[in-house]
XYZ file of C-alpha atoms in Angstrom:
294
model
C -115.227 -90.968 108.926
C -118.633 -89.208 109.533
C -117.283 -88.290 113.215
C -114.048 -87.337 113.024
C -113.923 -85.379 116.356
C -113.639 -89.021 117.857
C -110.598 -89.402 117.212
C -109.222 -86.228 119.530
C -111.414 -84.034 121.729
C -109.481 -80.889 120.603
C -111.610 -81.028 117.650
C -114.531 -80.449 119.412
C -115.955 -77.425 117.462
C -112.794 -76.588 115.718
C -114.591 -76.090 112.432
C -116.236 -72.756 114.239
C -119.616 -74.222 114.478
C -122.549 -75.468 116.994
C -124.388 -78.450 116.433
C -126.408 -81.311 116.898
C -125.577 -84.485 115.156
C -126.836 -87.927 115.151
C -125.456 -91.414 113.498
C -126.870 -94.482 113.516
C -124.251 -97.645 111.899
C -125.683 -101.035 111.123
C -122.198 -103.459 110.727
C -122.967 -106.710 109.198
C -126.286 -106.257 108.016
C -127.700 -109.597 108.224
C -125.015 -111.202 110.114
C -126.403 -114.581 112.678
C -124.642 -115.771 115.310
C -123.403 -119.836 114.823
C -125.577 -120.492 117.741
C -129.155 -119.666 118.435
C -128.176 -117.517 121.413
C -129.225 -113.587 120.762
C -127.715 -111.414 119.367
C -126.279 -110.826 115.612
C -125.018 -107.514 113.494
C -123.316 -104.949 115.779
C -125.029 -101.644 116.219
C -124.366 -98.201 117.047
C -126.464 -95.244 117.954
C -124.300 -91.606 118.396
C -125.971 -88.228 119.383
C -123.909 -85.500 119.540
C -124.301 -81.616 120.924
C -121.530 -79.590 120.121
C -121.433 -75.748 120.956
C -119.040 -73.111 120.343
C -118.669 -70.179 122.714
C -116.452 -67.157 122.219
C -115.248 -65.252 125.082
C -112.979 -62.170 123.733
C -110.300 -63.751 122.348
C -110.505 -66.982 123.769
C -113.051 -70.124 122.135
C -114.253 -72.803 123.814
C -115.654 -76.154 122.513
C -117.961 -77.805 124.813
C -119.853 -81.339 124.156
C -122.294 -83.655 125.088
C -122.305 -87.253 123.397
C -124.168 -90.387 123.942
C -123.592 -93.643 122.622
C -125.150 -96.880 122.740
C -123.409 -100.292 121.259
C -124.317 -103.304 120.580
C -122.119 -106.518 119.846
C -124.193 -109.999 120.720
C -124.562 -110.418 124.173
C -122.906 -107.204 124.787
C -124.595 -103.718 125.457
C -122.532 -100.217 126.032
C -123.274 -97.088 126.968
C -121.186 -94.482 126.940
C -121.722 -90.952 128.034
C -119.327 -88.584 127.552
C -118.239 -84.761 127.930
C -115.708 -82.697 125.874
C -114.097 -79.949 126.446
C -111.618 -78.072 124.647
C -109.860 -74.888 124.504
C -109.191 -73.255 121.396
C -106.126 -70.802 120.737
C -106.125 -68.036 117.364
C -102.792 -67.896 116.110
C -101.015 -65.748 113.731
C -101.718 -68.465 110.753
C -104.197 -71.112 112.227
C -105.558 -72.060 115.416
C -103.850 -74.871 118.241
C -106.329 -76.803 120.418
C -106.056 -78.989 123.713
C -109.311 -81.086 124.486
C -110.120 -83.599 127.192
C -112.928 -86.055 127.225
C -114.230 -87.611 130.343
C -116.447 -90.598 129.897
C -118.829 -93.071 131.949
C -119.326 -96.098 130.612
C -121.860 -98.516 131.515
C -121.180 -102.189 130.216
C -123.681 -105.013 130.427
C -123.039 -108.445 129.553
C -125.494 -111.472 129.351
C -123.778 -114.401 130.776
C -126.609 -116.969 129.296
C -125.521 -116.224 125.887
C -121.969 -117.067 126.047
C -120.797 -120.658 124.846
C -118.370 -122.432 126.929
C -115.641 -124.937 125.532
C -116.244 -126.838 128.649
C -119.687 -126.710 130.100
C -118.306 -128.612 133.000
C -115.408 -125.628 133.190
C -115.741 -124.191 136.881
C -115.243 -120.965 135.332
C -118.464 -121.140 132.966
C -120.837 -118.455 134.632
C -123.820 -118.946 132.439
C -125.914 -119.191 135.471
C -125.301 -115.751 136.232
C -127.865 -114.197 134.451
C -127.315 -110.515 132.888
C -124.566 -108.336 134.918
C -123.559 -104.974 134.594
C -121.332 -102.091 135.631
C -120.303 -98.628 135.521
C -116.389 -97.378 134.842
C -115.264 -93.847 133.639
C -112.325 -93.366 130.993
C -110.532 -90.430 129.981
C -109.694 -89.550 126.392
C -107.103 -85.906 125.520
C -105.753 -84.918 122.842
C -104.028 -82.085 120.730
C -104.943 -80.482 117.135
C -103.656 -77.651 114.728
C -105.702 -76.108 111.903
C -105.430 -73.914 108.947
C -107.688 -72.951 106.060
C -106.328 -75.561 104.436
C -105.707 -78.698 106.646
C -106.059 -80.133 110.225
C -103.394 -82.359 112.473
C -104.628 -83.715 115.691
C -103.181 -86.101 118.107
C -105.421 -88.002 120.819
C -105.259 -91.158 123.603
C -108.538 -92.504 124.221
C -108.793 -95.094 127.742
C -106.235 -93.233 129.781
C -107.796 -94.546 132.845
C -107.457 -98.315 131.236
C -110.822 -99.750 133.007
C -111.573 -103.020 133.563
C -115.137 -104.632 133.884
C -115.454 -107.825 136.324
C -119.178 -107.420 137.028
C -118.562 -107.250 140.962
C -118.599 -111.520 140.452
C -116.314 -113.063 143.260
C -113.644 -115.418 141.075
C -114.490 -113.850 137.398
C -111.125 -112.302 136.491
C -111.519 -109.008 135.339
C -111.850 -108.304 131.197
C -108.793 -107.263 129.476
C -108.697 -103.611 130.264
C -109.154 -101.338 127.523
C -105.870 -100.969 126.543
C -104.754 -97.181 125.689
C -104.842 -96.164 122.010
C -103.072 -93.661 119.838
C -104.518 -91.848 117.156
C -103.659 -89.289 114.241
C -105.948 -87.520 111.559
C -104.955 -85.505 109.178
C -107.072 -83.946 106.641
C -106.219 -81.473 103.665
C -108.502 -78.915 101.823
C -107.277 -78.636 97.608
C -109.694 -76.456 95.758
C -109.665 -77.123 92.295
C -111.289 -74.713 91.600
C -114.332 -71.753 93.509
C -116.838 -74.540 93.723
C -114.929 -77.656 93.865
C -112.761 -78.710 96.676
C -110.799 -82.385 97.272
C -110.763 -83.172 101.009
C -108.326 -86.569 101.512
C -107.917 -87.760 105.040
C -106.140 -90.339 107.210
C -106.762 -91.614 110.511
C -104.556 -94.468 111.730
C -104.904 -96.148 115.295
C -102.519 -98.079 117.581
C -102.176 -99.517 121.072
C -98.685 -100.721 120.204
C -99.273 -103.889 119.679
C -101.582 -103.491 116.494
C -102.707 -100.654 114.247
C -105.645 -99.921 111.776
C -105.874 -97.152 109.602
C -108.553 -95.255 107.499
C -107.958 -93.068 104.468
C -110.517 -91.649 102.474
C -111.244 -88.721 99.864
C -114.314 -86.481 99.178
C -115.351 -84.284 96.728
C -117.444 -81.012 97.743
C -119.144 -79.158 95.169
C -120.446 -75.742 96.633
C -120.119 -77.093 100.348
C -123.417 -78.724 99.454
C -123.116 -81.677 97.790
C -120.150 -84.248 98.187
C -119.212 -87.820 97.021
C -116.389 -89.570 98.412
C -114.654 -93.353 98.933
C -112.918 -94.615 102.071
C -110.481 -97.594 102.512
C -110.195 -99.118 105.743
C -107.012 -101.420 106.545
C -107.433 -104.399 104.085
C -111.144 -104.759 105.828
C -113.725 -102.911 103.528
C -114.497 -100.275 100.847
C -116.888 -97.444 101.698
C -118.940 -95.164 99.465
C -119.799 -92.169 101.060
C -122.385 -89.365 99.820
C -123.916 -86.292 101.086
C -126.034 -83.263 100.775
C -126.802 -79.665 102.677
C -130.561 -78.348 102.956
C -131.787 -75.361 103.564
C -130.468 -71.722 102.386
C -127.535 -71.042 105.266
C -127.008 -75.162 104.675
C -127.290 -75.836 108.091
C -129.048 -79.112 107.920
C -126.605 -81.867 106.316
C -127.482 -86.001 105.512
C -125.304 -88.345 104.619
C -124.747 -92.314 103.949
C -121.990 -94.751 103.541
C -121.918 -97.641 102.379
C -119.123 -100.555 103.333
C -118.381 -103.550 101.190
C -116.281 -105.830 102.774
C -113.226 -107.403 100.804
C -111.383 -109.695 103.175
C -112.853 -112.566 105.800
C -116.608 -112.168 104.406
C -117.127 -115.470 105.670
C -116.941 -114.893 109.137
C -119.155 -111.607 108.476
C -121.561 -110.696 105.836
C -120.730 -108.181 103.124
C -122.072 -104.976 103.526
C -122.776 -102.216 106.308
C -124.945 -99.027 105.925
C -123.967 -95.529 107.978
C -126.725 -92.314 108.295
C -125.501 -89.234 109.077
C -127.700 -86.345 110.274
C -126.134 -83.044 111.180
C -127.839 -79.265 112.367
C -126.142 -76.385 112.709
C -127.097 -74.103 115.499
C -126.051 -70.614 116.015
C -122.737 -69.629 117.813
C -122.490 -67.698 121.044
C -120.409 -64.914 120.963
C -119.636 -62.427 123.075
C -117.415 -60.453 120.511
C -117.666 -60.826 116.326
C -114.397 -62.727 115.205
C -113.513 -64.412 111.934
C -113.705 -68.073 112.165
C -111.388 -70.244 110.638
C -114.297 -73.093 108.961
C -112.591 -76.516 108.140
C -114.561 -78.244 105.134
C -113.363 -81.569 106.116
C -116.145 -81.201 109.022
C -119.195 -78.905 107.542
C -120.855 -82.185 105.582
């Protein structure tokens, strides 16, 4: 929940800010593989450069993201580029973003474990393969002073990854999948706001689904709890620096409450976030979302 923006590009810069953010997720901490091939806890590294330019009346979100993920013998890399258009209206602001990705996906063959080691179609003498696809993510958002709705489809090109290896059938594609946020801003009171959100994700077949709440004090400090889809528990707190509180950390921490023995227990999340100034061409009120300036 530290990156909402992943789940449609038309939040790119929606909260009327510039920035450069960076997250770093250890899943599993601790977690070994069965076997003594390489590999263990999944990773994730995310850098982010968000900035906002204003044109007269019109905004424009553009972003820069790369990702690198690690599950066992698996590597991706994923580099990306958002865009998104951003239109003022009478009581909030509608957005449309795209996000066009290349993905790099490398796979070491000598790690895997076959049922059969006699199995013609066991290609641990292959070595380590890779190869490059693009993807294409969209999607559509509406926000007020008080809460956000966006819509997005991530993998709307569906690739496939077969290594360029004559008679390995290609992986499942990445199968296209549907997500909605939703967030809401209640002030209790001048320097206490509760931020609840949801995110829920399907490709038809299956679903997961995310909901969370935080409590800001000031916009500077914030505690908050997440539930993810009968998985895990997360504790989430943060903190802004600095006298404009443009530098923001944060942490979560996940417990998880169902299948811990195929997994260990806990994950840890760091969240690092600057903002940068805006470029305008003409002064205009911004409409700031909360839910995003942590």
């Amino acid at each position: 929940m530290f990156n909402p923006y992943y789940a449609s590009p038309a939040l790119t810069t929606m909260d009327g800010v510039s920035s450069v953010s960076l997250i770093s997720r250890n899943q599993w901490t601790g977690y070994e593989t069965s076997f003594e091939n390489e590999g263990g806890a999944p990773t994730t590294q995310f850098l982010n450069y968000s900035s906002l330019l204003r044109i007269k009346d019109t905004a424009l979100g553009i972003g820069g993201t790369f990702i690198y993920d690690e599950l066992g013998p698996r590597q991706d890399v994923y580099v990306q580029l958002s865009l998104a258009y951003h239109y003022d209206m009478p009581r909030g602001r509608v957005s449309f973003g795209l996000r066009p990705t290349l993905v790099n996906r490398r796979l070491d063959f000598t790690a895997l474990v076959a049922v059969d080691p006699d199995d013609p179609t066991n290609f641990n003498q292959l070595g380590t393969e890779s190869q490059f696809k693009p993807d294409l993510a969209g999607g559509i958002a509406y926000s007020t002073n008080d809460y956000v709705v966006a819509l997005g489809v991530d993998h709307l090109i569906t690739p496939a990854f077969d290594y360029g290896v004559d008679g390995l059938a290609a992986e499942d594609p990445q199968r296209m999948v549907y997500s909605l946020y939703a967030s809401l801003n209640y002030r209790f009171s001048q320097d206490v706001m509760l931020v609840p959100a949801l995110l829920v994700k399907t490709n038809i077949d299956g679903h997961s689904y995310d909901v969370s709440a935080r409590a800001v004090y000031q916009e500077k400090l914030w505690v908050g709890l997440s539930y993810r889809d009968f998985e895990a528990v997360t504790f989430m707190l943060g903190c802004s620096f600095l006298q404009d509180k443009s530098l923001s950390v944060g942490y979560a921490f996940d417990y998880t409450v169902l299948n811990q023995e195929y997994k260990q227990a806990t994950s840890h999340e760091l969240f690092v976030r600057y903002n940068l100034p805006t470029l305008n061409s003409r002064t205009k009120k911004i409409i700031r979302t909360p839910r995003f300036r942590f």
